[in-house]
Every structure is written in structure tokens, then in C-alpha cells.
């Protein structure tokens, strides 16, 4: 018996001197600890490279070409007068030249493409936020599991202290021959059972704490104290940001699609050296060059642009439908949680009345036990009932706190609220 008592006291040795942790701290740490957070920097680097590539549309394009050809015939005609030969282009030709082209006006295509890439990055980042948000529920589960285990431990400690005191009184009565040993043995058996339960709770708490450490990346001591959340700031669901980003992304693509049919004006030039030059009738090496302007305008694309715009409109409608469905599901969940909170508030009111009555009954049974008018089993049953009533109230308080957190986690907002 002394060995069990010593082990039990050692398990009770941890106190609230350890680090204090709040749910908000754990949620923030879990976000920073999640490997996917590194994807934000990756997306920024990708966008930077894409924008640099698009900026090159404004730079001059230089193409160097060299060619050698031999052909079996060349244009020409016979001389009308004897002794007068009209020169012909050589059948063997070779030249090297540089083509330069500079866009002067591209109809806003590059600007629209850059905006589309920026909206792509925003949408991809928001998609990452949605994935990061999924870790929050796991943190909340682990956090409240630890709180519930700790509350069970506290109630167990209360019962242990009460039974230990009664056991010592009963043992003294047994030693004086006033009470049978079997009555004292009931207390000792109950104490041993509490010690077993205490070990099981300790193991469960350590396991839940390990999960929380894995999620947050924090080194948590066994004596870490988790604070019961009394409320939290309104959590904005990242899904709404994703819906908004997807709409802006589709708008950017629609604008880009409209720019595709705009005219393009470019300046160009060519400088080369070869045989023949631009004068095909001279069979000799020559330098040649040319400068000018070019206008390109796709006047008819067989309604490809029109169909692309219609497709983007349908995709936009699909996103709105998804958002409405998401909001509807959250609204239903909100109603269920609010109903659950109201029920818990009423249950907690009754818990207070039950605890008050149980305490009076236990005090009466304790007096009866001392006077020998009831058995040890009767007292233990009443003590357990009082302890369970207290535990029930505390668990209901924790459950209510969790329901309030879950209500905030729903983040029932419209994308218009986020935009504003």
C-alpha cells in the first residue's frame, strides 16, 4: 500500500509551475510549423520569374540567320537583242543577316498577361491557406482532449484525497476494534483503483501532448498548463478568400482574352551580307538592309474569343455556386452549434443544483459513516456520485468552450465582406 501511495504522490508532483499555453498560441505555432508554409515563398519566386519573362515582350527581338542554298533554276529571260546579255541571279546563294523587331504597341496583351499571373499567384496562395486551415481542427481536438483529461485528473485527485482521509479514519477504528477490517479494505481497494485510473489518465495526457507538440513544433513539458479558452477572435475562413481570388482570376483571364484580338504595331529591321543581295540580278557579294513598321490585326478568329469568354463566364458562375453551397453548409453547422451551446447552458445550470445537493448528501453520509450507521460502500457510492457531478459540470464547461471555438472557426462570412 505504501508503494502505491508513493507512486501516486510522485504522479501528482507536477503543478502549474510549467509553461502557460493558450489555444491561439498553439494555432499560430501549428501554422508556422506546417511544411506547406514554405510554399508561399516558392510562389513569390515563380511569379517574379514569370513577370520577368513577360517584360521581355517589350524588349527588341534579335534573330541571326545564316543560310546556303543551291537551286536548279532562277528567274530570268532571254535578251531581245544579239550581244546583249541580261544578268541572272546565281543558282548558288549564301547570306547571313540579322532581323530586329521592336514592339511599339501590343494592345495591352502583356499588361493583361502580367495581371493574370498576379491573380494566379493570389489564388494559389489562397489555396495553400485552405490547406493550412485544415490543421487547425487537429490542434483544437488535441488541445481540448488534454483539457478534459486534466479535469478528470483533478476530480480523481479530489476523490483520492477524500478516500485517503476516510481510509485513515477507518483504519484507526479497525485498530481499536471498533470496525471490521472488511470496511477498511473497501477504501483501500477504491484507492488502488483510483491509482490505476490515474496512471491511465497520465498516459493519455502524455499521448495527446505528444500530438500537440508534433502539430505545433513546440517542446512542451509534462507540467504545461493549458488555459481554457474563454472566447476567440472571429476566424475568417480562407475558402472565402479562395472564392474571391478565383473570381478575380477569371476576370483577369477574360480581360486577357479580349486583348488577344487587339492590333499589334512593331518596328522591324534587317541587316545582312551575302550573294545575291536584294538585287537578285547581281551575282556578287553585297550588303543589304531594310527598316519599316508592321501592323498585325486578327480581324476574324472564327468566334474563338467569343467562346473563350463564354467559357470563363460559366466558370465564374460555377465558383459562385460553390461559394453559395459552402455558405449554406456553414449556416446549417452554425445553427446546430448554437443549439448545442444553448442546451449546454441549461445543463450547466442544473449541474450547479445537482452538485449542491450531492455535496449535502455526501456530508450527511460522512457523518453517518463516522457514527457507524452506514457501510463504507454506501459512503463511497455517494462520494463517487458527488465527484461525477462535479466532473460532469467541468466537462460541460469545456464542451461549451469548444462549441464556442467551433462557432468562431466556422467564419461564416461572404466574399464581399472579405473584399471590403
mmCIF file of C-alpha atoms in Angstrom:
data_model
loop_
_atom_site.group_PDB
_atom_site.id
_atom_site.type_symbol
_atom_site.label_atom_id
_atom_site.label_comp_id
_atom_site.label_asym_id
_atom_site.label_seq_id
_atom_site.Cartn_x
_atom_site.Cartn_y
_atom_site.Cartn_z
ATOM 1 C CA UNK A 1 0.000 0.000 0.000
ATOM 2 C CA UNK A 2 2.813 2.405 0.824
ATOM 3 C CA UNK A 3 4.453 1.724 -2.555
ATOM 4 C CA UNK A 4 1.267 2.599 -4.430
ATOM 5 C CA UNK A 5 0.829 5.729 -2.357
ATOM 6 C CA UNK A 6 4.390 6.841 -3.058
ATOM 7 C CA UNK A 7 3.971 6.335 -6.796
ATOM 8 C CA UNK A 8 0.697 8.209 -6.744
ATOM 9 C CA UNK A 9 2.235 11.158 -4.897
ATOM 10 C CA UNK A 10 5.034 11.289 -7.474
ATOM 11 C CA UNK A 11 2.497 11.441 -10.283
ATOM 12 C CA UNK A 12 0.766 14.306 -8.509
ATOM 13 C CA UNK A 13 4.027 16.219 -8.169
ATOM 14 C CA UNK A 14 3.558 18.240 -11.379
ATOM 15 C CA UNK A 15 1.940 21.630 -10.741
ATOM 16 C CA UNK A 16 1.015 24.725 -12.639
ATOM 17 C CA UNK A 17 4.589 25.982 -12.497
ATOM 18 C CA UNK A 18 5.141 24.880 -16.108
ATOM 19 C CA UNK A 19 4.633 26.980 -19.196
ATOM 20 C CA UNK A 20 1.240 28.527 -19.838
ATOM 21 C CA UNK A 21 -0.268 27.905 -23.259
ATOM 22 C CA UNK A 22 -3.327 29.342 -24.933
ATOM 23 C CA UNK A 23 -5.234 27.882 -27.852
ATOM 24 C CA UNK A 24 -4.370 30.901 -30.014
ATOM 25 C CA UNK A 25 -0.652 30.337 -29.392
ATOM 26 C CA UNK A 26 -0.964 26.699 -30.396
ATOM 27 C CA UNK A 27 -2.920 27.548 -33.545
ATOM 28 C CA UNK A 28 -0.380 30.146 -34.638
ATOM 29 C CA UNK A 29 2.554 27.817 -33.889
ATOM 30 C CA UNK A 30 0.934 24.984 -35.870
ATOM 31 C CA UNK A 31 0.582 27.263 -38.887
ATOM 32 C CA UNK A 32 4.241 28.281 -38.806
ATOM 33 C CA UNK A 33 5.321 24.690 -38.199
ATOM 34 C CA UNK A 34 3.418 23.198 -41.148
ATOM 35 C CA UNK A 35 5.814 22.436 -44.050
ATOM 36 C CA UNK A 36 3.399 23.884 -46.600
ATOM 37 C CA UNK A 37 4.099 27.394 -45.282
ATOM 38 C CA UNK A 38 7.329 27.357 -47.325
ATOM 39 C CA UNK A 39 5.215 27.237 -50.486
ATOM 40 C CA UNK A 40 4.411 30.951 -50.126
ATOM 41 C CA UNK A 41 7.997 31.940 -50.843
ATOM 42 C CA UNK A 42 8.100 29.460 -53.698
ATOM 43 C CA UNK A 43 5.010 31.039 -55.285
ATOM 44 C CA UNK A 44 6.540 34.515 -54.962
ATOM 45 C CA UNK A 45 9.680 33.368 -56.737
ATOM 46 C CA UNK A 46 7.644 31.739 -59.509
ATOM 47 C CA UNK A 47 5.677 34.947 -60.064
ATOM 48 C CA UNK A 48 8.867 37.012 -60.187
ATOM 49 C CA UNK A 49 10.283 34.785 -62.933
ATOM 50 C CA UNK A 50 7.046 34.810 -64.928
ATOM 51 C CA UNK A 51 6.805 38.611 -64.793
ATOM 52 C CA UNK A 52 10.407 38.955 -65.925
ATOM 53 C CA UNK A 53 9.658 36.719 -68.896
ATOM 54 C CA UNK A 54 6.582 38.766 -69.798
ATOM 55 C CA UNK A 55 8.563 42.005 -69.547
ATOM 56 C CA UNK A 56 10.771 40.750 -72.352
ATOM 57 C CA UNK A 57 7.812 41.321 -74.704
ATOM 58 C CA UNK A 58 8.808 44.981 -74.582
ATOM 59 C CA UNK A 59 12.441 44.243 -75.441
ATOM 60 C CA UNK A 60 13.738 44.128 -79.033
ATOM 61 C CA UNK A 61 13.846 40.678 -80.608
ATOM 62 C CA UNK A 62 17.080 39.761 -82.423
ATOM 63 C CA UNK A 63 17.331 36.790 -84.760
ATOM 64 C CA UNK A 64 20.566 35.849 -86.558
ATOM 65 C CA UNK A 65 20.168 33.696 -89.649
ATOM 66 C CA UNK A 66 22.702 32.143 -91.984
ATOM 67 C CA UNK A 67 21.774 30.098 -94.995
ATOM 68 C CA UNK A 68 23.300 28.441 -98.071
ATOM 69 C CA UNK A 69 21.171 27.241 -100.965
ATOM 70 C CA UNK A 70 21.577 25.822 -104.449
ATOM 71 C CA UNK A 71 18.665 25.732 -106.840
ATOM 72 C CA UNK A 72 18.288 24.269 -110.300
ATOM 73 C CA UNK A 73 16.854 27.404 -111.830
ATOM 74 C CA UNK A 74 16.478 31.120 -111.197
ATOM 75 C CA UNK A 75 14.169 33.779 -112.670
ATOM 76 C CA UNK A 76 15.343 35.295 -115.959
ATOM 77 C CA UNK A 77 14.506 35.907 -119.604
ATOM 78 C CA UNK A 78 16.343 35.894 -122.900
ATOM 79 C CA UNK A 79 17.866 39.069 -124.258
ATOM 80 C CA UNK A 80 15.849 40.624 -127.136
ATOM 81 C CA UNK A 81 18.991 41.891 -128.849
ATOM 82 C CA UNK A 82 22.003 39.901 -130.026
ATOM 83 C CA UNK A 83 25.136 40.538 -127.983
ATOM 84 C CA UNK A 84 23.195 41.969 -125.063
ATOM 85 C CA UNK A 85 23.100 39.637 -122.083
ATOM 86 C CA UNK A 86 20.733 40.201 -119.160
ATOM 87 C CA UNK A 87 22.313 39.063 -115.910
ATOM 88 C CA UNK A 88 20.683 36.342 -113.827
ATOM 89 C CA UNK A 89 20.738 35.588 -110.128
ATOM 90 C CA UNK A 90 23.195 32.876 -109.177
ATOM 91 C CA UNK A 91 21.904 29.377 -108.574
ATOM 92 C CA UNK A 92 24.266 29.109 -105.639
ATOM 93 C CA UNK A 93 23.273 31.578 -102.930
ATOM 94 C CA UNK A 94 24.518 32.279 -99.422
ATOM 95 C CA UNK A 95 23.813 35.013 -96.961
ATOM 96 C CA UNK A 96 23.867 35.957 -93.264
ATOM 97 C CA UNK A 97 21.533 38.555 -91.776
ATOM 98 C CA UNK A 98 20.139 39.933 -88.524
ATOM 99 C CA UNK A 99 16.422 40.567 -88.042
ATOM 100 C CA UNK A 100 15.384 43.092 -85.354
ATOM 101 C CA UNK A 101 11.837 43.636 -84.176
ATOM 102 C CA UNK A 102 10.604 46.058 -81.508
ATOM 103 C CA UNK A 103 7.008 46.028 -80.281
ATOM 104 C CA UNK A 104 5.608 49.550 -80.150
ATOM 105 C CA UNK A 105 2.031 48.720 -79.203
ATOM 106 C CA UNK A 106 0.692 45.261 -78.319
ATOM 107 C CA UNK A 107 -2.909 46.132 -77.487
ATOM 108 C CA UNK A 108 -2.342 45.695 -73.753
ATOM 109 C CA UNK A 109 -1.645 41.958 -74.076
ATOM 110 C CA UNK A 110 1.478 41.977 -71.914
ATOM 111 C CA UNK A 111 -0.074 44.108 -69.203
ATOM 112 C CA UNK A 112 -3.150 41.858 -69.110
ATOM 113 C CA UNK A 113 -0.961 38.726 -69.017
ATOM 114 C CA UNK A 114 1.048 40.128 -66.089
ATOM 115 C CA UNK A 115 -2.153 40.893 -64.194
ATOM 116 C CA UNK A 116 -3.426 37.366 -64.880
ATOM 117 C CA UNK A 117 -0.207 35.869 -63.481
ATOM 118 C CA UNK A 118 -0.514 38.010 -60.356
ATOM 119 C CA UNK A 119 -4.078 36.821 -59.840
ATOM 120 C CA UNK A 120 -2.912 33.247 -60.389
ATOM 121 C CA UNK A 121 -0.432 33.655 -57.564
ATOM 122 C CA UNK A 122 -3.073 35.102 -55.239
ATOM 123 C CA UNK A 123 -5.408 32.183 -55.987
ATOM 124 C CA UNK A 124 -2.629 29.627 -55.459
ATOM 125 C CA UNK A 125 -1.631 31.257 -52.176
ATOM 126 C CA UNK A 126 -5.218 31.206 -51.007
ATOM 127 C CA UNK A 127 -5.426 27.535 -51.935
ATOM 128 C CA UNK A 128 -2.427 26.947 -49.666
ATOM 129 C CA UNK A 129 -4.248 28.870 -46.918
ATOM 130 C CA UNK A 130 -7.179 26.477 -47.241
ATOM 131 C CA UNK A 131 -4.837 23.525 -46.765
ATOM 132 C CA UNK A 132 -3.164 25.217 -43.804
ATOM 133 C CA UNK A 133 -6.570 25.813 -42.227
ATOM 134 C CA UNK A 134 -7.230 22.061 -42.096
ATOM 135 C CA UNK A 135 -4.562 21.700 -39.401
ATOM 136 C CA UNK A 136 -6.500 23.976 -37.032
ATOM 137 C CA UNK A 137 -9.166 21.361 -36.273
ATOM 138 C CA UNK A 138 -6.483 18.834 -35.311
ATOM 139 C CA UNK A 139 -4.888 21.325 -32.926
ATOM 140 C CA UNK A 140 -8.275 22.132 -31.365
ATOM 141 C CA UNK A 141 -9.045 18.415 -30.942
ATOM 142 C CA UNK A 142 -5.739 17.748 -29.175
ATOM 143 C CA UNK A 143 -5.977 20.882 -27.049
ATOM 144 C CA UNK A 144 -9.461 20.144 -25.698
ATOM 145 C CA UNK A 145 -8.656 16.468 -25.213
ATOM 146 C CA UNK A 146 -5.839 17.497 -22.882
ATOM 147 C CA UNK A 147 -8.164 19.888 -21.031
ATOM 148 C CA UNK A 148 -10.728 17.124 -20.489
ATOM 149 C CA UNK A 149 -8.090 14.690 -19.265
ATOM 150 C CA UNK A 150 -6.735 17.298 -16.858
ATOM 151 C CA UNK A 151 -10.215 17.885 -15.460
ATOM 152 C CA UNK A 152 -10.659 14.145 -14.919
ATOM 153 C CA UNK A 153 -7.307 14.114 -13.138
ATOM 154 C CA UNK A 154 -8.384 16.930 -10.820
ATOM 155 C CA UNK A 155 -11.619 15.200 -9.889
ATOM 156 C CA UNK A 156 -9.724 11.978 -9.374
ATOM 157 C CA UNK A 157 -7.314 13.818 -7.046
ATOM 158 C CA UNK A 158 -10.270 15.137 -5.051
ATOM 159 C CA UNK A 159 -11.731 11.657 -4.617
ATOM 160 C CA UNK A 160 -8.327 10.260 -3.770
ATOM 161 C CA UNK A 161 -7.743 12.823 -1.015
ATOM 162 C CA UNK A 162 -11.218 12.259 0.440
ATOM 163 C CA UNK A 163 -10.922 8.470 0.379
ATOM 164 C CA UNK A 164 -7.402 8.596 1.821
ATOM 165 C CA UNK A 165 -8.640 10.633 4.752
ATOM 166 C CA UNK A 166 -11.602 8.334 5.374
ATOM 167 C CA UNK A 167 -9.325 5.287 4.997
ATOM 168 C CA UNK A 168 -7.016 6.529 7.710
ATOM 169 C CA UNK A 169 -10.039 7.116 9.988
ATOM 170 C CA UNK A 170 -11.398 3.640 9.227
ATOM 171 C CA UNK A 171 -8.008 2.022 9.783
ATOM 172 C CA UNK A 172 -7.762 3.697 13.171
ATOM 173 C CA UNK A 173 -11.206 2.364 14.063
ATOM 174 C CA UNK A 174 -10.182 -1.133 12.934
ATOM 175 C CA UNK A 175 -7.044 -0.983 15.072
ATOM 176 C CA UNK A 176 -9.195 -0.034 18.060
ATOM 177 C CA UNK A 177 -11.513 -2.946 17.380
ATOM 178 C CA UNK A 178 -14.470 -0.691 16.654
ATOM 179 C CA UNK A 179 -14.780 -1.600 12.965
ATOM 180 C CA UNK A 180 -14.352 -4.686 10.861
ATOM 181 C CA UNK A 181 -11.275 -4.899 8.621
ATOM 182 C CA UNK A 182 -13.506 -5.507 5.583
ATOM 183 C CA UNK A 183 -14.887 -1.968 5.878
ATOM 184 C CA UNK A 184 -11.397 -0.502 5.749
ATOM 185 C CA UNK A 185 -10.470 -2.816 2.874
ATOM 186 C CA UNK A 186 -13.206 -1.291 0.715
ATOM 187 C CA UNK A 187 -11.479 2.075 0.971
ATOM 188 C CA UNK A 188 -8.107 0.579 0.161
ATOM 189 C CA UNK A 189 -9.479 -1.190 -2.925
ATOM 190 C CA UNK A 190 -11.087 2.034 -4.114
ATOM 191 C CA UNK A 191 -7.820 3.923 -3.590
ATOM 192 C CA UNK A 192 -5.909 1.329 -5.611
ATOM 193 C CA UNK A 193 -8.456 1.631 -8.424
ATOM 194 C CA UNK A 194 -8.007 5.411 -8.428
ATOM 195 C CA UNK A 195 -4.248 4.960 -8.703
ATOM 196 C CA UNK A 196 -4.773 2.713 -11.734
ATOM 197 C CA UNK A 197 -7.074 5.284 -13.317
ATOM 198 C CA UNK A 198 -4.516 7.990 -12.585
ATOM 199 C CA UNK A 199 -1.809 6.092 -14.470
ATOM 200 C CA UNK A 200 -4.146 5.619 -17.442
ATOM 201 C CA UNK A 201 -5.058 9.310 -17.491
ATOM 202 C CA UNK A 202 -1.402 10.275 -17.275
ATOM 203 C CA UNK A 203 -0.587 8.102 -20.285
ATOM 204 C CA UNK A 204 -3.483 9.560 -22.228
ATOM 205 C CA UNK A 205 -2.406 13.109 -21.427
ATOM 206 C CA UNK A 206 1.181 12.422 -22.487
ATOM 207 C CA UNK A 207 -0.023 10.926 -25.784
ATOM 208 C CA UNK A 208 -2.261 13.934 -26.512
ATOM 209 C CA UNK A 209 0.576 16.278 -25.545
ATOM 210 C CA UNK A 210 2.880 14.480 -27.982
ATOM 211 C CA UNK A 211 0.359 15.054 -30.771
ATOM 212 C CA UNK A 212 0.120 18.738 -29.857
ATOM 213 C CA UNK A 213 3.918 19.048 -29.861
ATOM 214 C CA UNK A 214 4.086 17.425 -33.291
ATOM 215 C CA UNK A 215 1.468 19.824 -34.639
ATOM 216 C CA UNK A 216 2.936 22.988 -33.132
ATOM 217 C CA UNK A 217 6.636 22.159 -33.233
ATOM 218 C CA UNK A 218 6.886 23.304 -29.609
ATOM 219 C CA UNK A 219 8.694 21.437 -26.863
ATOM 220 C CA UNK A 220 6.032 21.113 -24.154
ATOM 221 C CA UNK A 221 6.809 19.964 -20.638
ATOM 222 C CA UNK A 222 4.524 17.492 -18.910
ATOM 223 C CA UNK A 223 3.558 20.206 -16.447
ATOM 224 C CA UNK A 224 2.492 22.631 -19.163
ATOM 225 C CA UNK A 225 -0.774 24.318 -18.260
ATOM 226 C CA UNK A 226 -3.343 24.817 -21.000
ATOM 227 C CA UNK A 227 -5.710 27.719 -20.482
ATOM 228 C CA UNK A 228 -9.407 27.199 -21.049
ATOM 229 C CA UNK A 229 -10.403 29.452 -23.981
ATOM 230 C CA UNK A 230 -12.996 31.991 -22.901
ATOM 231 C CA UNK A 231 -13.538 33.198 -26.439
ATOM 232 C CA UNK A 232 -11.576 33.900 -29.598
ATOM 233 C CA UNK A 233 -11.461 36.416 -32.405
ATOM 234 C CA UNK A 234 -13.647 35.828 -35.422
ATOM 235 C CA UNK A 235 -11.879 33.430 -37.743
ATOM 236 C CA UNK A 236 -12.242 34.236 -41.439
ATOM 237 C CA UNK A 237 -12.465 31.070 -43.469
ATOM 238 C CA UNK A 238 -9.797 31.042 -46.198
ATOM 239 C CA UNK A 239 -12.265 29.351 -48.542
ATOM 240 C CA UNK A 240 -13.995 32.706 -48.968
ATOM 241 C CA UNK A 241 -10.697 34.290 -49.912
ATOM 242 C CA UNK A 242 -10.184 31.471 -52.403
ATOM 243 C CA UNK A 243 -13.611 32.032 -53.991
ATOM 244 C CA UNK A 244 -12.853 35.738 -54.332
ATOM 245 C CA UNK A 245 -9.382 35.069 -55.744
ATOM 246 C CA UNK A 246 -10.825 32.624 -58.279
ATOM 247 C CA UNK A 247 -13.358 35.214 -59.431
ATOM 248 C CA UNK A 248 -10.615 37.831 -59.822
ATOM 249 C CA UNK A 249 -8.510 35.262 -61.648
ATOM 250 C CA UNK A 250 -11.311 34.575 -64.138
ATOM 251 C CA UNK A 251 -11.873 38.306 -64.611
ATOM 252 C CA UNK A 252 -8.172 38.726 -65.395
ATOM 253 C CA UNK A 253 -8.322 35.927 -67.971
ATOM 254 C CA UNK A 254 -11.425 37.477 -69.507
ATOM 255 C CA UNK A 255 -9.587 40.779 -69.893
ATOM 256 C CA UNK A 256 -6.592 38.978 -71.376
ATOM 257 C CA UNK A 257 -8.837 37.155 -73.840
ATOM 258 C CA UNK A 258 -10.288 40.471 -75.016
ATOM 259 C CA UNK A 259 -6.758 41.830 -75.566
ATOM 260 C CA UNK A 260 -5.793 38.960 -77.868
ATOM 261 C CA UNK A 261 -7.585 40.480 -80.865
ATOM 262 C CA UNK A 262 -6.152 43.959 -80.454
ATOM 263 C CA UNK A 263 -3.796 45.181 -83.203
ATOM 264 C CA UNK A 264 -0.033 44.960 -82.707
ATOM 265 C CA UNK A 265 2.329 47.586 -84.107
ATOM 266 C CA UNK A 266 6.035 46.812 -84.310
ATOM 267 C CA UNK A 267 9.098 48.296 -85.878
ATOM 268 C CA UNK A 268 11.494 45.976 -87.676
ATOM 269 C CA UNK A 269 14.791 45.987 -89.496
ATOM 270 C CA UNK A 270 17.076 43.599 -91.344
ATOM 271 C CA UNK A 271 20.808 43.865 -91.962
ATOM 272 C CA UNK A 272 22.727 41.256 -93.914
ATOM 273 C CA UNK A 273 25.575 40.321 -96.209
ATOM 274 C CA UNK A 274 25.524 37.730 -98.963
ATOM 275 C CA UNK A 275 25.246 36.790 -102.601
ATOM 276 C CA UNK A 276 22.964 37.996 -104.001
ATOM 277 C CA UNK A 277 21.691 40.973 -102.007
ATOM 278 C CA UNK A 278 18.249 42.452 -102.521
ATOM 279 C CA UNK A 279 19.198 42.983 -106.205
ATOM 280 C CA UNK A 280 18.715 39.460 -107.485
ATOM 281 C CA UNK A 281 20.287 40.256 -110.822
ATOM 282 C CA UNK A 282 23.738 40.881 -109.368
ATOM 283 C CA UNK A 283 25.861 37.788 -108.901
ATOM 284 C CA UNK A 284 28.142 39.306 -106.288
ATOM 285 C CA UNK A 285 28.512 39.737 -102.539
ATOM 286 C CA UNK A 286 26.575 42.702 -101.220
ATOM 287 C CA UNK A 287 25.404 44.332 -98.012
ATOM 288 C CA UNK A 288 21.652 44.760 -97.656
ATOM 289 C CA UNK A 289 19.370 46.307 -95.072
ATOM 290 C CA UNK A 290 15.751 47.276 -94.607
ATOM 291 C CA UNK A 291 13.697 49.084 -91.919
ATOM 292 C CA UNK A 292 9.978 49.553 -91.537
ATOM 293 C CA UNK A 293 6.797 49.173 -89.466
ATOM 294 C CA UNK A 294 4.365 46.297 -89.320
ATOM 295 C CA UNK A 295 0.707 46.168 -88.268
ATOM 296 C CA UNK A 296 -0.857 42.820 -87.290
ATOM 297 C CA UNK A 297 -4.563 42.541 -86.582
ATOM 298 C CA UNK A 298 -6.629 39.386 -86.365
ATOM 299 C CA UNK A 299 -9.950 40.573 -87.741
ATOM 300 C CA UNK A 300 -11.688 37.184 -87.705
ATOM 301 C CA UNK A 301 -10.916 34.277 -85.377
ATOM 302 C CA UNK A 302 -13.983 32.109 -86.097
ATOM 303 C CA UNK A 303 -15.551 33.143 -82.736
ATOM 304 C CA UNK A 304 -12.765 31.541 -80.707
ATOM 305 C CA UNK A 305 -12.531 34.618 -78.450
ATOM 306 C CA UNK A 306 -16.289 34.728 -78.005
ATOM 307 C CA UNK A 307 -16.400 31.084 -76.936
ATOM 308 C CA UNK A 308 -13.499 31.593 -74.538
ATOM 309 C CA UNK A 309 -15.355 34.473 -72.872
ATOM 310 C CA UNK A 310 -18.492 32.353 -72.565
ATOM 311 C CA UNK A 311 -16.439 29.553 -71.011
ATOM 312 C CA UNK A 312 -14.969 31.968 -68.450
ATOM 313 C CA UNK A 313 -18.451 33.231 -67.597
ATOM 314 C CA UNK A 314 -19.627 29.658 -66.978
ATOM 315 C CA UNK A 315 -16.614 29.006 -64.771
ATOM 316 C CA UNK A 316 -17.366 32.188 -62.826
ATOM 317 C CA UNK A 317 -20.943 31.018 -62.332
ATOM 318 C CA UNK A 318 -19.629 27.670 -61.066
ATOM 319 C CA UNK A 319 -17.433 29.423 -58.485
ATOM 320 C CA UNK A 320 -20.430 31.430 -57.240
ATOM 321 C CA UNK A 321 -22.429 28.213 -56.918
ATOM 322 C CA UNK A 322 -19.630 26.601 -54.914
ATOM 323 C CA UNK A 323 -19.472 29.626 -52.610
ATOM 324 C CA UNK A 324 -23.234 29.597 -52.060
ATOM 325 C CA UNK A 325 -23.138 25.869 -51.270
ATOM 326 C CA UNK A 326 -20.236 26.376 -48.871
ATOM 327 C CA UNK A 327 -22.072 29.201 -47.088
ATOM 328 C CA UNK A 328 -25.227 27.113 -46.845
ATOM 329 C CA UNK A 329 -23.357 24.228 -45.218
ATOM 330 C CA UNK A 330 -21.699 26.604 -42.758
ATOM 331 C CA UNK A 331 -25.048 28.176 -41.958
ATOM 332 C CA UNK A 332 -26.509 24.760 -41.144
ATOM 333 C CA UNK A 333 -23.493 23.924 -38.974
ATOM 334 C CA UNK A 334 -23.851 27.296 -37.225
ATOM 335 C CA UNK A 335 -27.470 26.563 -36.315
ATOM 336 C CA UNK A 336 -26.530 23.154 -34.907
ATOM 337 C CA UNK A 337 -23.669 24.540 -32.810
ATOM 338 C CA UNK A 338 -25.769 27.418 -31.453
ATOM 339 C CA UNK A 339 -28.467 24.947 -30.465
ATOM 340 C CA UNK A 340 -25.842 22.790 -28.742
ATOM 341 C CA UNK A 341 -24.495 25.804 -26.823
ATOM 342 C CA UNK A 342 -27.974 26.745 -25.605
ATOM 343 C CA UNK A 343 -28.531 23.178 -24.437
ATOM 344 C CA UNK A 344 -25.206 23.148 -22.572
ATOM 345 C CA UNK A 345 -26.035 26.433 -20.833
ATOM 346 C CA UNK A 346 -29.227 24.899 -19.456
ATOM 347 C CA UNK A 347 -27.411 21.695 -18.479
ATOM 348 C CA UNK A 348 -24.738 23.681 -16.612
ATOM 349 C CA UNK A 349 -27.446 25.498 -14.643
ATOM 350 C CA UNK A 350 -28.776 22.131 -13.487
ATOM 351 C CA UNK A 351 -25.231 20.920 -12.791
ATOM 352 C CA UNK A 352 -24.886 23.586 -10.113
ATOM 353 C CA UNK A 353 -28.083 22.435 -8.378
ATOM 354 C CA UNK A 354 -27.061 18.777 -8.594
ATOM 355 C CA UNK A 355 -23.587 19.474 -7.152
ATOM 356 C CA UNK A 356 -25.045 21.416 -4.234
ATOM 357 C CA UNK A 357 -27.384 18.544 -3.389
ATOM 358 C CA UNK A 358 -24.668 15.935 -3.842
ATOM 359 C CA UNK A 359 -22.337 17.794 -1.500
ATOM 360 C CA UNK A 360 -25.029 17.907 1.188
ATOM 361 C CA UNK A 361 -25.728 14.202 0.752
ATOM 362 C CA UNK A 362 -22.027 13.310 0.948
ATOM 363 C CA UNK A 363 -21.558 15.419 4.083
ATOM 364 C CA UNK A 364 -24.523 13.633 5.652
ATOM 365 C CA UNK A 365 -23.152 10.221 4.655
ATOM 366 C CA UNK A 366 -19.765 11.118 6.059
ATOM 367 C CA UNK A 367 -21.358 11.874 9.421
ATOM 368 C CA UNK A 368 -23.326 8.632 9.265
ATOM 369 C CA UNK A 369 -20.167 6.710 8.405
ATOM 370 C CA UNK A 370 -18.390 8.193 11.399
ATOM 371 C CA UNK A 371 -21.299 7.166 13.635
ATOM 372 C CA UNK A 372 -21.329 3.697 12.106
ATOM 373 C CA UNK A 373 -24.881 3.875 10.776
ATOM 374 C CA UNK A 374 -23.908 3.178 7.138
ATOM 375 C CA UNK A 375 -21.305 0.986 5.486
ATOM 376 C CA UNK A 376 -18.125 2.095 3.743
ATOM 377 C CA UNK A 377 -19.649 1.057 0.404
ATOM 378 C CA UNK A 378 -22.574 3.451 0.954
ATOM 379 C CA UNK A 379 -20.233 6.357 1.591
ATOM 380 C CA UNK A 380 -18.000 5.515 -1.375
ATOM 381 C CA UNK A 381 -21.009 5.432 -3.694
ATOM 382 C CA UNK A 382 -22.118 8.871 -2.570
ATOM 383 C CA UNK A 383 -18.612 10.290 -2.805
ATOM 384 C CA UNK A 384 -18.288 8.941 -6.330
ATOM 385 C CA UNK A 385 -21.656 10.430 -7.257
ATOM 386 C CA UNK A 386 -20.579 13.840 -5.962
ATOM 387 C CA UNK A 387 -17.278 13.603 -7.848
ATOM 388 C CA UNK A 388 -19.032 12.592 -11.065
ATOM 389 C CA UNK A 389 -21.439 15.505 -10.706
ATOM 390 C CA UNK A 390 -18.538 17.945 -10.365
ATOM 391 C CA UNK A 391 -16.719 16.311 -13.248
ATOM 392 C CA UNK A 392 -19.857 16.487 -15.361
ATOM 393 C CA UNK A 393 -20.137 20.223 -14.829
ATOM 394 C CA UNK A 394 -16.490 20.899 -15.663
ATOM 395 C CA UNK A 395 -16.678 18.734 -18.773
ATOM 396 C CA UNK A 396 -19.812 20.584 -19.836
ATOM 397 C CA UNK A 397 -17.964 23.890 -19.389
ATOM 398 C CA UNK A 398 -15.104 22.598 -21.526
ATOM 399 C CA UNK A 399 -17.565 21.288 -24.104
ATOM 400 C CA UNK A 400 -19.310 24.687 -24.193
ATOM 401 C CA UNK A 401 -15.951 26.452 -24.651
ATOM 402 C CA UNK A 402 -15.111 24.105 -27.501
ATOM 403 C CA UNK A 403 -18.504 24.688 -29.147
ATOM 404 C CA UNK A 404 -17.916 28.455 -28.978
ATOM 405 C CA UNK A 405 -14.499 27.999 -30.566
ATOM 406 C CA UNK A 406 -16.019 25.831 -33.295
ATOM 407 C CA UNK A 407 -18.639 28.521 -33.886
ATOM 408 C CA UNK A 408 -15.888 31.102 -34.391
ATOM 409 C CA UNK A 409 -13.969 28.679 -36.580
ATOM 410 C CA UNK A 410 -16.921 28.488 -38.966
ATOM 411 C CA UNK A 411 -16.155 32.059 -40.000
ATOM 412 C CA UNK A 412 -19.479 32.478 -41.787
ATOM 413 C CA UNK A 413 -18.754 35.484 -43.996
ATOM 414 C CA UNK A 414 -19.391 36.450 -47.580
ATOM 415 C CA UNK A 415 -16.619 37.177 -50.027
ATOM 416 C CA UNK A 416 -17.940 40.777 -50.223
ATOM 417 C CA UNK A 417 -17.095 41.196 -46.538
ATOM 418 C CA UNK A 418 -13.558 39.983 -47.184
ATOM 419 C CA UNK A 419 -13.146 42.287 -50.162
ATOM 420 C CA UNK A 420 -14.267 45.276 -48.112
#
